[in-house]
CSV table of C-alpha atoms (C1' of nucleotides) in Angstrom, one decimal:
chain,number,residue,atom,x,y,z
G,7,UNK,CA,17.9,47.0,48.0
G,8,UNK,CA,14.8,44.8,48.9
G,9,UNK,CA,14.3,41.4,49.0
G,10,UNK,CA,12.2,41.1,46.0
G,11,UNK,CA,14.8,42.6,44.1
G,12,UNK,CA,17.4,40.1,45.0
G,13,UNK,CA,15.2,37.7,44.2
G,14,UNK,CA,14.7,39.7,40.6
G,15,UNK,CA,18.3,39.5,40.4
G,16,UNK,CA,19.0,36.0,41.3
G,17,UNK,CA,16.2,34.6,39.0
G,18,UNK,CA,17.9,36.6,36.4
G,19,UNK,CA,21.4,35.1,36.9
G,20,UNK,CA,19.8,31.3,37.4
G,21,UNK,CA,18.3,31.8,34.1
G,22,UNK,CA,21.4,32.8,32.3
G,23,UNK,CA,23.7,30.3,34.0
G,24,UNK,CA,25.4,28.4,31.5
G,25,UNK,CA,24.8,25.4,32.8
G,26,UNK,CA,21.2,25.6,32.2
G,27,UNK,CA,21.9,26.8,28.5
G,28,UNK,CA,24.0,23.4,27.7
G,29,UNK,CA,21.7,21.3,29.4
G,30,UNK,CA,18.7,22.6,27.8
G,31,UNK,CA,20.9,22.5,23.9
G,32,UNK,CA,20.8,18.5,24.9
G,33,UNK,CA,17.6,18.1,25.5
G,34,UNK,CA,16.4,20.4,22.7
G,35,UNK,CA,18.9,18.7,20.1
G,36,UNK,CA,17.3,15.4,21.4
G,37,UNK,CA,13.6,16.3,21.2
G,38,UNK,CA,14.1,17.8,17.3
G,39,UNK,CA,16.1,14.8,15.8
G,40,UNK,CA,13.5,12.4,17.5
G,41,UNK,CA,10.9,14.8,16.0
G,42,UNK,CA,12.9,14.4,12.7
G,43,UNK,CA,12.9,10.7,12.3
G,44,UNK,CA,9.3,10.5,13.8
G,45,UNK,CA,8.2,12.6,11.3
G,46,UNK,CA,10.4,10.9,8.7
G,47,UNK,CA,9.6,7.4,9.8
G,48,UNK,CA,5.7,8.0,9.7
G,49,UNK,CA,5.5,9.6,6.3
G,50,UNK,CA,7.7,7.0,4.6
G,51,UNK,CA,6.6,4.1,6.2
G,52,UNK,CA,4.1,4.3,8.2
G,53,UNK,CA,5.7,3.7,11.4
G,54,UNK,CA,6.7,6.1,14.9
G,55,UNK,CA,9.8,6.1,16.4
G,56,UNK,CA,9.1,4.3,19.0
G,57,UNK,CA,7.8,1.3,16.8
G,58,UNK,CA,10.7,1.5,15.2
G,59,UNK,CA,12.7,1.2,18.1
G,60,UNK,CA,10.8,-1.9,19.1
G,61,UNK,CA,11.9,-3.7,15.5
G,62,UNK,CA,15.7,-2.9,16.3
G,63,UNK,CA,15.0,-4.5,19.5
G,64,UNK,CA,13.4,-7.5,17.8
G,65,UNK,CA,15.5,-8.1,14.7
G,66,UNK,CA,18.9,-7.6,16.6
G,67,UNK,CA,19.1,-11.4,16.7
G,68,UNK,CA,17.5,-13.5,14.3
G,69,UNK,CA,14.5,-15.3,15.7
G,70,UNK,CA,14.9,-13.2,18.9
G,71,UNK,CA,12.0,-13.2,21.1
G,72,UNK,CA,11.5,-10.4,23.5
G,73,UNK,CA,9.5,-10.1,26.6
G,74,UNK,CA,7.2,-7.3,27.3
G,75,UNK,CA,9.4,-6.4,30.7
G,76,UNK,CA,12.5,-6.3,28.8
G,77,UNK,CA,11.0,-3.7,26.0
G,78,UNK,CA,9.7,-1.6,29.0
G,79,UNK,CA,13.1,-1.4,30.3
G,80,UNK,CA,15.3,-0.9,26.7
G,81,UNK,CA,12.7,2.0,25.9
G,82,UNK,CA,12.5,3.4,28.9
G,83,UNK,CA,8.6,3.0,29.5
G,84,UNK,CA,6.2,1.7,31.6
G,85,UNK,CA,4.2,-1.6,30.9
G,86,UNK,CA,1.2,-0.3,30.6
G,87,UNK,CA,2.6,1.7,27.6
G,88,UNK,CA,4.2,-1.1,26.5
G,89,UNK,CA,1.0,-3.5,26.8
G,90,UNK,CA,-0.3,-0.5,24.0
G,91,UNK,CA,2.1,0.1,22.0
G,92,UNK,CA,2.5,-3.9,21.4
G,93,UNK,CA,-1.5,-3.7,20.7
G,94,UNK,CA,-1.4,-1.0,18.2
G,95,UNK,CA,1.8,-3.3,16.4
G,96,UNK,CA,0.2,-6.0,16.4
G,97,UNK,CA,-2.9,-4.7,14.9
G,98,UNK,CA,-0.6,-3.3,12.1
G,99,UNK,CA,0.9,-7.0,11.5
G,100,UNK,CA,4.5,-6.2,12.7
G,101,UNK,CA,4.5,-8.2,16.0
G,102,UNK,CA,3.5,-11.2,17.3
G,103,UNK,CA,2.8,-12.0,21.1
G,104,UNK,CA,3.7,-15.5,21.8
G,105,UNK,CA,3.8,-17.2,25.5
G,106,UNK,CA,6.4,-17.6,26.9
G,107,UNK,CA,7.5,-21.2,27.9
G,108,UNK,CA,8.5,-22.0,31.4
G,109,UNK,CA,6.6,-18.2,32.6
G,110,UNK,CA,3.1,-18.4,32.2
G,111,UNK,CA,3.3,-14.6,33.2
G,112,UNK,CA,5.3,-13.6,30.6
G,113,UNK,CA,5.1,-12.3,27.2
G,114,UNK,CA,6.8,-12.9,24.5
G,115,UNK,CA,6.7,-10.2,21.6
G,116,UNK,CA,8.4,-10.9,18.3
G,117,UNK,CA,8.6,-9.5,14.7
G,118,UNK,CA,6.9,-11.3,11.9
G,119,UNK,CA,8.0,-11.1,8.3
G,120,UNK,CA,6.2,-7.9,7.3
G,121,UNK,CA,7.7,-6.3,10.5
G,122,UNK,CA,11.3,-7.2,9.0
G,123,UNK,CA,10.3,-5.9,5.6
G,124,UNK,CA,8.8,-2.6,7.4
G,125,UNK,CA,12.3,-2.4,9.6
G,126,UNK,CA,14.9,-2.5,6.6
G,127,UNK,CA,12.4,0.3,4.8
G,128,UNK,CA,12.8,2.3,8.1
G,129,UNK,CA,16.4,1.8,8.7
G,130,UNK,CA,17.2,3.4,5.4
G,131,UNK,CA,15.2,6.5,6.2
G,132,UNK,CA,16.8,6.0,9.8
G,133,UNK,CA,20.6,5.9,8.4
G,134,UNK,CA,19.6,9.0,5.9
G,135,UNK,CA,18.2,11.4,9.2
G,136,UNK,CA,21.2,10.2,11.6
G,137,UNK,CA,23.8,10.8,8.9
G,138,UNK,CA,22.8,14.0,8.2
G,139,UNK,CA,21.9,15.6,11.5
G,140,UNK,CA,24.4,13.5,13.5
G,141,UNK,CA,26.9,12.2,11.8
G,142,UNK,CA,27.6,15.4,9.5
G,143,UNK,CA,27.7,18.6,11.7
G,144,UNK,CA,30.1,16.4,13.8
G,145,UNK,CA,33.8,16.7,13.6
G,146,UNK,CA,35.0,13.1,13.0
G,147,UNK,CA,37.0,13.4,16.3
G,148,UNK,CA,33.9,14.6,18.3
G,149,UNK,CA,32.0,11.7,16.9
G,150,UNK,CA,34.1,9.3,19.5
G,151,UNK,CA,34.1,11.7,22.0
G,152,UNK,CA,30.5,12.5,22.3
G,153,UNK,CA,28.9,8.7,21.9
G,154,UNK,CA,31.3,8.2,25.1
G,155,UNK,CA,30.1,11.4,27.1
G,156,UNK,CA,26.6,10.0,26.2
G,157,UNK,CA,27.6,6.3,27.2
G,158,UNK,CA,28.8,8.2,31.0
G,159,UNK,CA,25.4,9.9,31.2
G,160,UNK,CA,23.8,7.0,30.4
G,161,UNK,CA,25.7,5.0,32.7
G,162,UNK,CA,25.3,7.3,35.8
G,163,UNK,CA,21.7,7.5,35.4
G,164,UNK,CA,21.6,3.7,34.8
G,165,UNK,CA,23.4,3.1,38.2
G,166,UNK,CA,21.1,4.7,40.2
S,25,UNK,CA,20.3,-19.0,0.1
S,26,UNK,CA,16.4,-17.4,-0.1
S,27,UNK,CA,15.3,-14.0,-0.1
S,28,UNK,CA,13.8,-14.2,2.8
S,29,UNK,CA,16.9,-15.6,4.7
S,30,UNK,CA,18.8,-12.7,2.8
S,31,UNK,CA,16.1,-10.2,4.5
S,32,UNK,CA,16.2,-12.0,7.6
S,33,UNK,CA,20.2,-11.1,7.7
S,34,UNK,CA,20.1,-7.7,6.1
S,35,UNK,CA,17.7,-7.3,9.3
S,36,UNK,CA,20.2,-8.5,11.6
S,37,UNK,CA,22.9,-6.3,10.7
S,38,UNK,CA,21.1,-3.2,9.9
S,39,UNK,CA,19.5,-3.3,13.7
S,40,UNK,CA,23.4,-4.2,15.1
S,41,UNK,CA,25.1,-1.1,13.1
S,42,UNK,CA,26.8,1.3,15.7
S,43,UNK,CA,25.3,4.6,14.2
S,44,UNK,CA,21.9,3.0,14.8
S,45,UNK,CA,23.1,1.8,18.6
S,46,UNK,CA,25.1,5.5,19.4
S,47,UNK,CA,21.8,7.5,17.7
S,48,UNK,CA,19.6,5.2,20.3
S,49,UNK,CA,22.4,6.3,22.9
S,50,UNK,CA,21.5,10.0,22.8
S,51,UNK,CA,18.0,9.8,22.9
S,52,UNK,CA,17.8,7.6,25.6
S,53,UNK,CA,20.4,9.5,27.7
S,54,UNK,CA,18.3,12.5,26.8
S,55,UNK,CA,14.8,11.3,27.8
S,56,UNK,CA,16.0,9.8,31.0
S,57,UNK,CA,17.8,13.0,31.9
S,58,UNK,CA,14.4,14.6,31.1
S,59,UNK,CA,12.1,12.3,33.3
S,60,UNK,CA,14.8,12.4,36.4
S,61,UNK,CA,14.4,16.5,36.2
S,62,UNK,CA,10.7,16.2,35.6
S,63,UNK,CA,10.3,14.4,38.5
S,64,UNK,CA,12.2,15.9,40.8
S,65,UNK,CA,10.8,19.6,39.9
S,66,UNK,CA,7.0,17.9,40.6
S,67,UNK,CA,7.7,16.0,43.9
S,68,UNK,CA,9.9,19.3,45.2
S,69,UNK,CA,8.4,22.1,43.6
S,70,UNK,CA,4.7,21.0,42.1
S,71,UNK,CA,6.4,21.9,38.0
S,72,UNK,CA,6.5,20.1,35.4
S,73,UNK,CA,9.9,20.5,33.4
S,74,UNK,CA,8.3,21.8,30.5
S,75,UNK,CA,7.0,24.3,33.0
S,76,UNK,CA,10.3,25.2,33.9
S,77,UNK,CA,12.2,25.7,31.0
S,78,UNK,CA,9.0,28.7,30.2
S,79,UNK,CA,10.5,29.9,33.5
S,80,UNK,CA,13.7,29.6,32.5
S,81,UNK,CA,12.8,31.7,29.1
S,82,UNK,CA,10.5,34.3,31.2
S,83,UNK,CA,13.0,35.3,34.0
S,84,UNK,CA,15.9,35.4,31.5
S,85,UNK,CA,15.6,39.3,31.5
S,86,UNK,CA,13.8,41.2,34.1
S,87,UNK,CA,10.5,42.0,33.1
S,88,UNK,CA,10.8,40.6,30.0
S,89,UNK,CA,7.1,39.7,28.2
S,90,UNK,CA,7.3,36.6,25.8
S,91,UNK,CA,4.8,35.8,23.1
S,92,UNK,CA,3.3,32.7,22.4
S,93,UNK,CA,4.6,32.1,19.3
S,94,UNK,CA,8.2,32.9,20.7
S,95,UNK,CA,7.3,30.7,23.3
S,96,UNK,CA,6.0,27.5,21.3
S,97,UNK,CA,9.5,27.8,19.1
S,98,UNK,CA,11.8,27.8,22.1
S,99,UNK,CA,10.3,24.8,23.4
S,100,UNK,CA,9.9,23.0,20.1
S,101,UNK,CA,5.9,23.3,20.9
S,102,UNK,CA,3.0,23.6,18.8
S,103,UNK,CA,0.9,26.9,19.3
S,104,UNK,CA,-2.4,25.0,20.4
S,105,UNK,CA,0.3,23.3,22.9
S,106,UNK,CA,1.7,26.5,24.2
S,107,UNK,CA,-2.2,27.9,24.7
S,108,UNK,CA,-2.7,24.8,27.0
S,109,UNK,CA,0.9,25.0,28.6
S,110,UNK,CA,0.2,28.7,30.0
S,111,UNK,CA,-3.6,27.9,30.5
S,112,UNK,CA,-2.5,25.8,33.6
S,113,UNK,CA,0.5,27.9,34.3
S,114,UNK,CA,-1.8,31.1,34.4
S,115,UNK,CA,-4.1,28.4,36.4
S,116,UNK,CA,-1.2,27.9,39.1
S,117,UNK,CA,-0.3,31.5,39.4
S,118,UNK,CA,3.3,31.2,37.7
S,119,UNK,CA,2.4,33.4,34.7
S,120,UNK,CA,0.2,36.2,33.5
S,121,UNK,CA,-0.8,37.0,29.9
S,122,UNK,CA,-0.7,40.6,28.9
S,123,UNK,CA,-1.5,42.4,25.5
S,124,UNK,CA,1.0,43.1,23.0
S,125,UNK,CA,1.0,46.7,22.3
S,126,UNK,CA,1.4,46.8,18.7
S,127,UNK,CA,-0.2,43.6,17.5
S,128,UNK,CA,-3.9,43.0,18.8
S,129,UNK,CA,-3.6,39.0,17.8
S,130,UNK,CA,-0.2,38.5,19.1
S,131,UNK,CA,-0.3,37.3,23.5
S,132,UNK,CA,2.5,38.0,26.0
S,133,UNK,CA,3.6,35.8,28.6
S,134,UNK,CA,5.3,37.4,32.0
S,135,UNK,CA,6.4,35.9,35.0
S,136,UNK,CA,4.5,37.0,38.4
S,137,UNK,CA,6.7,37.0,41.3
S,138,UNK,CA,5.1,33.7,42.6
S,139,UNK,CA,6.9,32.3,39.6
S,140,UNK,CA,10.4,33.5,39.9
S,141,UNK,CA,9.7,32.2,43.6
S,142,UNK,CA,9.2,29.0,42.2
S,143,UNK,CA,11.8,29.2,39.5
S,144,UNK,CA,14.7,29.9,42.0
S,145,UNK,CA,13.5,27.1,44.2
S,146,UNK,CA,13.1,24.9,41.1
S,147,UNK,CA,16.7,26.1,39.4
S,148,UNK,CA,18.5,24.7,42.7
S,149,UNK,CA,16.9,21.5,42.0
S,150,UNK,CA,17.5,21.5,38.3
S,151,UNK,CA,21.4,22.3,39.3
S,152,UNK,CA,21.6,19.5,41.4
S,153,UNK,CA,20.7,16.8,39.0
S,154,UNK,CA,22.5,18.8,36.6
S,155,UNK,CA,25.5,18.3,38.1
S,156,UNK,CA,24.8,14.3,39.2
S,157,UNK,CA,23.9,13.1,36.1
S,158,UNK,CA,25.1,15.7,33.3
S,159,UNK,CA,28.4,17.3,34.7
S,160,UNK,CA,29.8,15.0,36.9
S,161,UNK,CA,30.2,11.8,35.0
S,162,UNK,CA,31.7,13.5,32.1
S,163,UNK,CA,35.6,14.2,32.1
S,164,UNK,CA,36.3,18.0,32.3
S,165,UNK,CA,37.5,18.5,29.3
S,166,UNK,CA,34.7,16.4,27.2
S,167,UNK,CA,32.3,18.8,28.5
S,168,UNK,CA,33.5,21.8,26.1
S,169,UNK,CA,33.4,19.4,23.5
S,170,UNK,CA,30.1,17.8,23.8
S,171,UNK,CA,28.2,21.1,24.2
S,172,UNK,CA,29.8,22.0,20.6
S,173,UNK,CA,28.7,19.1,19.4
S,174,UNK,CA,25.4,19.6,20.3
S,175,UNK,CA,25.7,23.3,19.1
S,176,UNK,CA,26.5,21.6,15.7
S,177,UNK,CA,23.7,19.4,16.1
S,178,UNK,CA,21.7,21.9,17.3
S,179,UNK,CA,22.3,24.5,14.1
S,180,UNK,CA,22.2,21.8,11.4
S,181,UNK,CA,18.6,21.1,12.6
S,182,UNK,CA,17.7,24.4,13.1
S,183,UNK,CA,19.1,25.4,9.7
S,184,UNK,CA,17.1,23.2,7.4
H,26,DA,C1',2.5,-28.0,51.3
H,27,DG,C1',1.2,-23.2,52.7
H,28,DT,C1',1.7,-18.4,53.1
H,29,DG,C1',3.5,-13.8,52.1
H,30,DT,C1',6.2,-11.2,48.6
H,31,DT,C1',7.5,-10.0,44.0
H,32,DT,C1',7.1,-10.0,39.2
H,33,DT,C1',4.4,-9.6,34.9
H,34,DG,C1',0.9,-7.9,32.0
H,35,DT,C1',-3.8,-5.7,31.6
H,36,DT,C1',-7.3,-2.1,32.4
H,37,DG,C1',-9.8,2.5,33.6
H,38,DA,C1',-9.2,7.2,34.2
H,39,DC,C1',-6.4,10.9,33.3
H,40,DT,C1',-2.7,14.2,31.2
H,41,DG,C1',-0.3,16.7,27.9
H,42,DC,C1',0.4,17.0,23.8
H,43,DT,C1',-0.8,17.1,18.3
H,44,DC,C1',-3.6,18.0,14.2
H,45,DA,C1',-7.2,20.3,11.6
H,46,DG,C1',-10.2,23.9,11.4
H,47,DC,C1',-11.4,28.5,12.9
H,48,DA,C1',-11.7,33.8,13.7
H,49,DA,C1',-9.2,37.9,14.3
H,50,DT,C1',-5.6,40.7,12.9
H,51,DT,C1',-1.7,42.1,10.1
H,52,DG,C1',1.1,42.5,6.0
H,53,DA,C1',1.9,42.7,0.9
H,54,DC,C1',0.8,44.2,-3.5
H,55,DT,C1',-1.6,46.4,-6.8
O,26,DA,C1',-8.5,51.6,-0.4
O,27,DG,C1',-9.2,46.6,-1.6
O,28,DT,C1',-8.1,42.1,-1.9
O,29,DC,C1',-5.4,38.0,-1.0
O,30,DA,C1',-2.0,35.8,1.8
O,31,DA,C1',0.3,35.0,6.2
O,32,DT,C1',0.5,35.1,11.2
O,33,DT,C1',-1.4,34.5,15.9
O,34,DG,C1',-3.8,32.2,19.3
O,35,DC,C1',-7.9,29.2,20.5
O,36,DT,C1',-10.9,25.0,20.3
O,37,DG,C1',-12.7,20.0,19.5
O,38,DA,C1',-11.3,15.6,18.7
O,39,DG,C1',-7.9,12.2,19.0
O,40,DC,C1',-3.4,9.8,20.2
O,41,DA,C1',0.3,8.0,23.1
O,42,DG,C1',1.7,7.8,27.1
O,43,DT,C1',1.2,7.8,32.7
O,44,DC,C1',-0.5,6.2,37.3
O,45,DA,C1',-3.2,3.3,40.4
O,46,DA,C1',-5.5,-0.8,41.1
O,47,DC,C1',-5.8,-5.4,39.8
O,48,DA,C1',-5.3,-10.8,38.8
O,49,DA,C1',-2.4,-14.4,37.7
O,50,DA,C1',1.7,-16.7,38.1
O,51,DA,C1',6.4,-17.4,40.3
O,52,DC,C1',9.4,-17.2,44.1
O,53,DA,C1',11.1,-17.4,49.0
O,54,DC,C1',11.0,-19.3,53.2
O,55,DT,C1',9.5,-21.8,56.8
DNA sequence: AGTGTTTTGTTGACTGCTCAGCAATTGACT
DNA sequence: AGTCAATTGCTGAGCAGTCAACAAAACACT
């Protein structure tokens, strides 16, 4: 047999590892719910996914200020896109950029009145997406189980 | 107490609830995953990810021609995306397009053998974060159980 | 107090996608 | 065969992010 055949062969096995096929159901899975509530969130309310995001951030604490940094981090982005996405809320009336005292660097971003409103409208159309696409299909024992296999991703890829 | 204290604190809560914090868990876990693999496939083997997983798809069955269409639903892709996707793929000598006998509007999508090249080097990369980040911080036995859970996930999306 | 390093946010140029609109081909139904 | 609908891929315009380069402020260390 020549090489290039080997090489046929061994591309075919990679391809149909099983491995591969898991790790490519988590990312898929992933990519269609986010799809799901994207879609969901902008038709309903007028707001991406990622905005929304931004608002759970904001309203987790009452009053809560956040710095631009801090989003970058949480949303896993970089500050440029951040420094945008904060324009394009801002324009919309959800957010508000405020100083922040004792770092005249700093940012602060936080959610005005209509951006609460907006966020309780979404979270509704959130809870209705997540409950049936993740919550359902689920096993009430897997539930558990897979928000802590997610949690040790998330953790190893956090740690390094 | 006002309604706009009552909003303030329906705000609160609804951006604490655990659904909302374990739903955040799995897309973040998800895109980081993504962006480690992305990156490592560009600096080591000039792909993108999305680049790969066509690979993945093309060298699945030897000789095995793809079509667009099949190619855009795999990767949860708009057509116009795909075009672009296998423009620069085509570009970088990973792919050729062929006519599908039978259908004069409908493209096919092969692998050359400069793209399984690529696609074995890549797939030893892929199976090394794989392992890091994906395999290794779960416990053994949650593995099984988060891949079905992700097949549930997976299916109940698909179906609807 | 002064100097080099790090952090923070902004900007210009680019990438990789989407959406809307299109032409070509195919299928479905009389 | 003839028409109307659906499918397939392509294109222009636009959006949401990246990266690289930057200025301003804060920090670290003599």
């Amino acid at each position: 047999m020549n090489p290039a055949n080997r090489d046929n062969d061994e591309a075919v096995r990679a391809a149909g590892s099983p491995l591969v096929h898991d790790f490519g159901l988590l990312i898929k899975a992933a990519t269609r719910l986010e799809q799901r509530i994207d879609t969901a969130l902008r038709k309903e309310c007028e707001v991406s996914h990622t905005m929304f995001e931004v608002l759970i951030r904001l309203c987790r604490k009452p009053d809560e200020a956040v710095s631009q940094r801090e989003l970058a981090d949480d949303l896993t982005l970089t500050s440029s896109g951040v420094t945008r996405l904060v324009d394009r809320m801002e324009g919309a009336g959800l957010v508000r950029r405020v100083p922040a005292p004792g770092d005249r660097r700093s940012v602060l971003v936080e959610s005005t009145d209509h951006g609460r409103t907006v966020f309780l409208r979404a979270a509704a159309v959130h809870a209705r997406v997540v409950e049936r696409y993740f919550v359902a299909p689920l096993h009430p024992d897997d539930y558990g189980r897979l928000t802590g296999s997610l949690g040790a991703i998330d953790k190893a890829l956090r740690d390094t």
